[in-house]
Short mmCIF file of C-alpha atoms and ligand atoms in Angstrom, two decimals:
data_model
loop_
_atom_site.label_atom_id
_atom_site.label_comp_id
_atom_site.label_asym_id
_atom_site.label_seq_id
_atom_site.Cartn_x
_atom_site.Cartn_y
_atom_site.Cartn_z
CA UNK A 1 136.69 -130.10 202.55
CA UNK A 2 135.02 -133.07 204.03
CA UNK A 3 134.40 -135.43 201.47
CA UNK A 4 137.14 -137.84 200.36
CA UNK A 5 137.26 -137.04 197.02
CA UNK A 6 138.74 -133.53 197.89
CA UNK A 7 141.84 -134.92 199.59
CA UNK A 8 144.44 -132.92 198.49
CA UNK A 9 145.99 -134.39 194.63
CA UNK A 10 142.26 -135.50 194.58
CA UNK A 11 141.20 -134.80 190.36
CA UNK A 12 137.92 -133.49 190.52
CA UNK A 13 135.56 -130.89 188.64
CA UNK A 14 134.76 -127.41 190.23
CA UNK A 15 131.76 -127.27 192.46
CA UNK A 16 129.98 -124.10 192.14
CA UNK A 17 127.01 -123.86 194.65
CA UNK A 18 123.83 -121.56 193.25
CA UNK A 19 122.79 -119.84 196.59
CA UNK A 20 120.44 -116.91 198.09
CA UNK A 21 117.02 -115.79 199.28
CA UNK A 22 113.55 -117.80 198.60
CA UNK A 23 113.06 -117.18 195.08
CA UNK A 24 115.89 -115.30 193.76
CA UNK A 25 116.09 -117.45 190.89
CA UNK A 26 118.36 -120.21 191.94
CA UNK A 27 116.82 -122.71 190.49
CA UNK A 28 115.96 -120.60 187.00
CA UNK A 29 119.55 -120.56 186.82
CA UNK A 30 120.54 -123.57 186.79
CA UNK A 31 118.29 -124.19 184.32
CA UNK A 32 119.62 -121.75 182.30
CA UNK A 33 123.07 -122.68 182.67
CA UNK A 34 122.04 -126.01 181.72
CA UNK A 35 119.72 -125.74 178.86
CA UNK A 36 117.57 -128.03 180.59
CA UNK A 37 115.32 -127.95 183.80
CA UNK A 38 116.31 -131.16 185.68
CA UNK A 39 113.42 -131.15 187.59
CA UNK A 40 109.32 -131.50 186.83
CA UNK A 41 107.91 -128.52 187.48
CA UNK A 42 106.10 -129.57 190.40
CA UNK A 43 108.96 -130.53 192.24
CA UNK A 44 110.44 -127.12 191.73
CA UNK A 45 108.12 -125.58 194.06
CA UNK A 46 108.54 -128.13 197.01
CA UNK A 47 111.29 -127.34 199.64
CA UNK A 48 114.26 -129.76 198.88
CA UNK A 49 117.77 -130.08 200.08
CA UNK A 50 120.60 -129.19 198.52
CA UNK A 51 120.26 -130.46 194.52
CA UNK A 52 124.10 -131.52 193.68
CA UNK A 53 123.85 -132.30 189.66
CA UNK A 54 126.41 -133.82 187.73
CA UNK A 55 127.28 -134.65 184.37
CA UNK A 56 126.49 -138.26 183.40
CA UNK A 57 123.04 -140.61 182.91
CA UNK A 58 123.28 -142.22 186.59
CA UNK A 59 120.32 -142.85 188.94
CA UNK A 60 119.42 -140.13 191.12
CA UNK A 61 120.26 -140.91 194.92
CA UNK A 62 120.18 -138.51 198.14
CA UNK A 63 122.93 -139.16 200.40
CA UNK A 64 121.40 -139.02 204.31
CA UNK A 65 123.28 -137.11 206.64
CA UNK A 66 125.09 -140.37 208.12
CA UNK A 67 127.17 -140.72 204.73
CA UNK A 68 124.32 -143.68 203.44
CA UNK A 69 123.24 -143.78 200.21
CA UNK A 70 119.57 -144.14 198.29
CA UNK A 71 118.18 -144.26 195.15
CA UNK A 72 115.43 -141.58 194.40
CA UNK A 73 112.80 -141.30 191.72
CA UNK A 74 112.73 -137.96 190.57
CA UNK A 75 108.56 -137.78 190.81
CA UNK A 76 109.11 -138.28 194.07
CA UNK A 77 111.71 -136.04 195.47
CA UNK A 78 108.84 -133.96 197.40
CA UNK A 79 109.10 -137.00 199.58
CA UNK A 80 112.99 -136.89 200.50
CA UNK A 81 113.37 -136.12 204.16
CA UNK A 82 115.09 -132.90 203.89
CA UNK A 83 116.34 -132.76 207.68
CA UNK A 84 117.75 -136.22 207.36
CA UNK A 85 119.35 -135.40 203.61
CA UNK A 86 122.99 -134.09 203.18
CA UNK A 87 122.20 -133.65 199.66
CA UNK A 88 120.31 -134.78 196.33
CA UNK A 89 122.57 -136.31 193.41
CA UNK A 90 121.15 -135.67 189.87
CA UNK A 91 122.86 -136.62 186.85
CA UNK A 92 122.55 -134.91 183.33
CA UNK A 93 124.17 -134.79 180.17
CA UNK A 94 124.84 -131.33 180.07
CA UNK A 95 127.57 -129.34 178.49
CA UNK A 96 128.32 -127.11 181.32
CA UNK A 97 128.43 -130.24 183.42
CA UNK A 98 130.92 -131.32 181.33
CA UNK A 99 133.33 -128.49 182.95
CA UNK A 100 131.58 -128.14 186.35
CA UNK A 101 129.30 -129.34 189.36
CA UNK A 102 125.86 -127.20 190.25
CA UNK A 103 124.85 -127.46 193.25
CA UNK A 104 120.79 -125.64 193.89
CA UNK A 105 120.86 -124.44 197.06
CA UNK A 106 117.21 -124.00 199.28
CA UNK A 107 116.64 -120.56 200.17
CA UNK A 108 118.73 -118.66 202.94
CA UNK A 109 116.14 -117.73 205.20
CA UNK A 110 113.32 -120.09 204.75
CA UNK A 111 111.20 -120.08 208.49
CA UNK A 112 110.41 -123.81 207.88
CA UNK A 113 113.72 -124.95 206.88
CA UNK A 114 116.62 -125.22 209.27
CA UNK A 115 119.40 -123.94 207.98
CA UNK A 116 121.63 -126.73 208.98
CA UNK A 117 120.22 -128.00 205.69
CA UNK A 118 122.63 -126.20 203.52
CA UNK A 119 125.34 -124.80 205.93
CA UNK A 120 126.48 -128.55 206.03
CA UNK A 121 126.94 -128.71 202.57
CA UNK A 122 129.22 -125.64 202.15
CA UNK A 123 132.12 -127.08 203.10
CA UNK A 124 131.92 -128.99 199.89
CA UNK A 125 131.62 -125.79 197.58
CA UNK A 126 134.37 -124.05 195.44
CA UNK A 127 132.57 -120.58 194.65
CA UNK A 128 129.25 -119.35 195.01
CA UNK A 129 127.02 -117.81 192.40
CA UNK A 130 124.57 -115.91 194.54
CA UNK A 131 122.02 -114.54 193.53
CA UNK A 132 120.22 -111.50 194.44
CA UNK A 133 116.77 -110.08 194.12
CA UNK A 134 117.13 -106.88 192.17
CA UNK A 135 114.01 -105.45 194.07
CA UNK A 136 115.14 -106.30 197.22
CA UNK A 137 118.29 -106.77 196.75
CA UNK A 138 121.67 -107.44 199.64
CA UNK A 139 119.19 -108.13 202.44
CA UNK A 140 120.63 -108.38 206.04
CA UNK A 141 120.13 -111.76 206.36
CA UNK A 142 122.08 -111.93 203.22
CA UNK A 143 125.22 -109.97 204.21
CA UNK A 144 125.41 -112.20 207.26
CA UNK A 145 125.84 -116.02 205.91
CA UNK A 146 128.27 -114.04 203.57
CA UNK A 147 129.87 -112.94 206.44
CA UNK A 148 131.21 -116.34 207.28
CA UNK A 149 132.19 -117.62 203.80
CA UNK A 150 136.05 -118.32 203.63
CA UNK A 151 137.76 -115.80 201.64
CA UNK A 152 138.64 -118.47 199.64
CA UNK A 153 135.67 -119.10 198.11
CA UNK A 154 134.36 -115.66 198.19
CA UNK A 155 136.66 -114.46 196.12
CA UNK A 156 136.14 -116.77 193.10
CA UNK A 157 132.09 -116.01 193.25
CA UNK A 158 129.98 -114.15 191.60
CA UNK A 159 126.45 -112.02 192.82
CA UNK A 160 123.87 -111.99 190.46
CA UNK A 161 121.37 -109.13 190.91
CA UNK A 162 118.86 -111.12 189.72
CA UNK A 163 115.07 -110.23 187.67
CA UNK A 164 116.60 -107.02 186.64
CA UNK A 165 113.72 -106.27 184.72
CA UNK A 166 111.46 -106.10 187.48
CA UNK A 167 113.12 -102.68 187.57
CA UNK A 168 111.93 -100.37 185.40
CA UNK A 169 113.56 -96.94 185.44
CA UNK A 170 117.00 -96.48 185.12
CA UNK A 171 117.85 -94.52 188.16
CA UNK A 172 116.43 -97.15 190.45
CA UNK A 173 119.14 -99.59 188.48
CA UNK A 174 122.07 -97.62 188.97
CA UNK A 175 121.21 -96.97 192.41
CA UNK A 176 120.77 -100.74 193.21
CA UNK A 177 124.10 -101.38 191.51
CA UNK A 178 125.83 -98.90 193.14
CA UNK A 179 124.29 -100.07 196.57
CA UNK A 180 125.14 -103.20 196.28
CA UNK A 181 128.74 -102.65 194.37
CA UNK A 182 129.40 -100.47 198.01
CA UNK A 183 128.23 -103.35 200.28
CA UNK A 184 129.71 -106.19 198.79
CA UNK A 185 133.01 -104.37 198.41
CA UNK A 186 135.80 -107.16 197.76
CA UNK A 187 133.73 -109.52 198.62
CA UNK A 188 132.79 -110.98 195.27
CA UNK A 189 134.80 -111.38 192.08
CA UNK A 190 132.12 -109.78 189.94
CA UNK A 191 128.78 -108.55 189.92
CA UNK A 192 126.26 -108.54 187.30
CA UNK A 193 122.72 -107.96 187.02
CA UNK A 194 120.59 -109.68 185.19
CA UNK A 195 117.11 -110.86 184.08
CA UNK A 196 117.18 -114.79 183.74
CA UNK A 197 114.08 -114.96 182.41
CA UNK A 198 115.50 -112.60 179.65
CA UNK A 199 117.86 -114.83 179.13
CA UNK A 200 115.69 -117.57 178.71
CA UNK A 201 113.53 -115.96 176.54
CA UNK A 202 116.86 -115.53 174.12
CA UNK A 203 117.00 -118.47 172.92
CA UNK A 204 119.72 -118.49 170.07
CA UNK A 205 119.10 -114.46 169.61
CA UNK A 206 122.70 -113.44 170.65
CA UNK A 207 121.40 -109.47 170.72
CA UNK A 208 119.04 -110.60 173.42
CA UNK A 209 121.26 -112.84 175.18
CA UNK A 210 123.64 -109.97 176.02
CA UNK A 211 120.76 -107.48 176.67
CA UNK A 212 119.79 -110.02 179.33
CA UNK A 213 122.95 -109.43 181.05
CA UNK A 214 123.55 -112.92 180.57
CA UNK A 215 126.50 -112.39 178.26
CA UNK A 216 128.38 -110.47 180.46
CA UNK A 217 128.00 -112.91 183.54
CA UNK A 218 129.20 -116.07 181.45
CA UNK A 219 131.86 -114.55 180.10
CA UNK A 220 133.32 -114.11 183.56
CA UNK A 221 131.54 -117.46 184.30
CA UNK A 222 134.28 -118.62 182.17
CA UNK A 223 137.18 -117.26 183.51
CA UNK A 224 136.12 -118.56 187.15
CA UNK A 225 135.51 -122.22 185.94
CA UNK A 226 139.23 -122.06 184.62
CA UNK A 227 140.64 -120.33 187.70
CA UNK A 228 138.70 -123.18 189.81
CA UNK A 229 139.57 -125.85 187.53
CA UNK A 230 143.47 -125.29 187.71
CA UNK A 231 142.55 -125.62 191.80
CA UNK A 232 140.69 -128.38 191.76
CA UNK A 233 143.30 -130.46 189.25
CA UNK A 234 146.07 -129.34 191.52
CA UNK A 235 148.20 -132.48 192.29
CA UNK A 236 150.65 -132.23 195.43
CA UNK A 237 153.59 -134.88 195.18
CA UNK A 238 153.75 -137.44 197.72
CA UNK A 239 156.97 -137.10 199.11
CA UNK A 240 157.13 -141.22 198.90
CA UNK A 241 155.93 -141.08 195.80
CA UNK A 242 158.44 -138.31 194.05
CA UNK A 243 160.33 -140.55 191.76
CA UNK A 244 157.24 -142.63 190.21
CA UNK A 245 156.10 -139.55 188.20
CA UNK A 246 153.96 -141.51 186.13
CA UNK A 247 151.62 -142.43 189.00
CA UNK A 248 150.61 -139.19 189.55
CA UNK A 249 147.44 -137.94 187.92
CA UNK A 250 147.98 -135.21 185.37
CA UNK A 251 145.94 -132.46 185.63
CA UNK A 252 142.32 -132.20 183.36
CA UNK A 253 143.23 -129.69 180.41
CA UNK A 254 141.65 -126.54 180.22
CA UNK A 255 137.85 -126.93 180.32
CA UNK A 256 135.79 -127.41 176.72
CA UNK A 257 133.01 -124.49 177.49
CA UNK A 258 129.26 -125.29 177.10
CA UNK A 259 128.46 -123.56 173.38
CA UNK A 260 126.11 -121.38 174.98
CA UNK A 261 128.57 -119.65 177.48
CA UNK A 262 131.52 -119.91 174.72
CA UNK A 263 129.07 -118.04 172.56
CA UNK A 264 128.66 -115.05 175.02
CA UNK A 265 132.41 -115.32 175.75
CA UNK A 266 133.29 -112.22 173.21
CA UNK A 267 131.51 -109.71 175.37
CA UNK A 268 133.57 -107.01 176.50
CA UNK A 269 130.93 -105.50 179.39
CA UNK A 270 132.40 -107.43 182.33
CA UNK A 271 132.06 -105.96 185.92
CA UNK A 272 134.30 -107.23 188.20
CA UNK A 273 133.85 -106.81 191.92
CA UNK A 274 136.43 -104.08 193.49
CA UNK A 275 135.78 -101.70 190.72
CA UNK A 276 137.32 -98.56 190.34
CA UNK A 277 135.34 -95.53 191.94
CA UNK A 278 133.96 -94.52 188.07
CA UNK A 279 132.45 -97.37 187.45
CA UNK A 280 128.88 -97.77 189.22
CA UNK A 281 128.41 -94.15 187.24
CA UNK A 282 129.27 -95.96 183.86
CA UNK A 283 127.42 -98.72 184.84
CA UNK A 284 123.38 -98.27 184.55
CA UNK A 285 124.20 -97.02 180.68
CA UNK A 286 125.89 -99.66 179.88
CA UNK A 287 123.87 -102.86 181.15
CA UNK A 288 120.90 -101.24 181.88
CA UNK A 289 120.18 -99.81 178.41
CA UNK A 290 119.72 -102.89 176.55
CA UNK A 291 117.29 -104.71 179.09
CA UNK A 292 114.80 -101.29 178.94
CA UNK A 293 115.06 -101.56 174.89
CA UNK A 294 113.58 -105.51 175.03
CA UNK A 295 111.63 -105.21 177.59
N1 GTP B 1 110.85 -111.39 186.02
C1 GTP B 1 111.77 -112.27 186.39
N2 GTP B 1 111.40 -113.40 187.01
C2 GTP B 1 112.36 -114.27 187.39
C3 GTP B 1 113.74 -114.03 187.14
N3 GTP B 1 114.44 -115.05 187.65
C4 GTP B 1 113.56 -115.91 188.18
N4 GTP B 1 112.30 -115.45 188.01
C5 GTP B 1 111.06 -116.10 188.46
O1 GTP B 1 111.06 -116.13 189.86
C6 GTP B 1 110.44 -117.32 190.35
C7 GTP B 1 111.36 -118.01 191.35
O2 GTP B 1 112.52 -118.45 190.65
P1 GTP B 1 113.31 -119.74 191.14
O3 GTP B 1 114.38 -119.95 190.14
O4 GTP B 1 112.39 -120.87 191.41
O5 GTP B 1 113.90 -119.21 192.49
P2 GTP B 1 114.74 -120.04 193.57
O6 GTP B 1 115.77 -119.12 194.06
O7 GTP B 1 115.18 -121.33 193.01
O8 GTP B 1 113.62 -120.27 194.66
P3 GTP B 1 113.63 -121.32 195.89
O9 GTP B 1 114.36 -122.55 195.47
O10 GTP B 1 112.20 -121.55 196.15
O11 GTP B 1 114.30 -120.62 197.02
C8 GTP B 1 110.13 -118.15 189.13
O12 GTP B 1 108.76 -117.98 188.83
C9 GTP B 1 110.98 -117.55 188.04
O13 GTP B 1 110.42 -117.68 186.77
C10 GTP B 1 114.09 -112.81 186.46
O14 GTP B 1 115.28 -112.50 186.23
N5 GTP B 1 113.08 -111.98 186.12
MG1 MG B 2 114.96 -123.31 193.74
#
């Protein structure tokens, strides 16, 4: 942790850093977890750095590599200097930013982007949700900038197998699952495919919403936002400071949830990373299913 705000008895949200391959669906996700797309659409299609978005109704700024700050218009992010940008701040007011920070990551392997773009930034991340394309999904390229994640932090993430529906039988699902289940062995704390655009297309129609794998995913969205949140709140008592108990910042309670993830919170069909040798059998059945019937 390099910034000062993660000293340690340092109060602070969870930062939960949306990363993977050109496309994956980064970006759709945030949206999704957000209800909201932060960005004009034309801006979503221009190579930016990192996108750190916070709750609140501040000017954006991008913070250049030598710690300085700037303001930014948001028409105008295409012309941020990505090389010479640590990182975009965005501010919005929504729910799940009530309980945690996003942070959109550019693609991994990007031939025009360096990727000292975003490896500086992860430092400054809790957990990962990475996401995956179904179709192509645990690339090389992928496995290796997972290869140097701290355990730490891989442990609390999650990997999205991402536009599910782009497959359409259901032995070519439960062969990606169990694929991907194998490679990624204890190296995520749950993996769950999904079509975001699905889930987008929900709106308020819980039945859809859990067919979208969506449900599934923010219900153990929730559980890592409170695991991250009791680390993040984590005060360590100054030795000098031990008898002045009131000066020491009390932990945040436990995290209000965005309605939209509460509402998917009841779902039972959670699959957690590590799973027992049964499960990528039971798996297509269950999750699959429902995303053949809407599609
Ligand atoms: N069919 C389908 N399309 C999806 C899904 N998720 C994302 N997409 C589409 O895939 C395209 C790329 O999605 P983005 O969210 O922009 O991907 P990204 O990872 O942010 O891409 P970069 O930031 O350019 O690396 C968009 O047109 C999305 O609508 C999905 O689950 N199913
Ligand atoms: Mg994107």
């Amino acid at each position: 942790m390099n910034s000062g705000e993660t000293a340690s008895g340092a109060r602070r949200k969870p930062r939960i850093a949306l990363m993977g391959e050109f496309s994956a669906g980064k970006s759709t996700l945030s949206n999704l977890l957000m209800g909201q797309s932060p960005l004009p659409e034309k801006v979503t299609a221009t190579r930016l750095s990192p996108v750190w978005i916070s709750y609140g109704t501040r000017t954006p700024y991008r913070v250049d590599i030598d710690g300085t700050t700037e303001p930014v218009s948001i028409d105008r992010l295409e012309e941020i200097p990505v090389q010479q940008t640590r990182n975009i701040r965005l501010f919005l007011e929504a729910d799940i930013l009530e309980v945690c920070d996003l942070i959109d990551f550019p693609g991994i392997s990007d031939p025009n982007m360096s990727s000292a773009v975003w490896e500086r930034m992860l430092p400054e991340v809790d957990a990962v949700i990475w996401c995956t394309h179904a179709t192509q999904a645990w690339r090389q390229s992928e496995a290796a900038v997972w290869d140097e994640m701290p355990q730490a932090v891989r442990e609390n993430s999650i990997l999205l197998i991402t536009r599910f529906d782009k497959l359409t039988n259901e032995k070519d699902r439960g062969r990606v699952i169990k694929r991907v289940t194998r490679e990624t062995k204890g190296q995520f704390g749950g993996i769950f495919p999904v079509s975001l655009l699905q889930a987008i297309q929900a709106g308020e129609d819980y039945d859809r919403w859990e067919a979208s794998g969506a449900g599934p995913f923010t219900a153990h969205l929730i559980d890592v936002i409170e695991i991250l949140t009791k680390l993040t709140t984590r005060t360590e008592l100054p030795l000098y400071n031990i008898d002045s108990l009131s000066d020491i910042p009390q932990p945040v309670t436990a995290p209000v949830m965005p309605r939209r993830v509460q509402r998917a919170a009841n779902s039972s069909r959670t699959v957690r990373g590590d799973p027992d040798p049964d499960f990528a059998d039971d798996l297509p059945t269950s999750i699959a299913d429902p995303i053949l019937r809407s599609s």
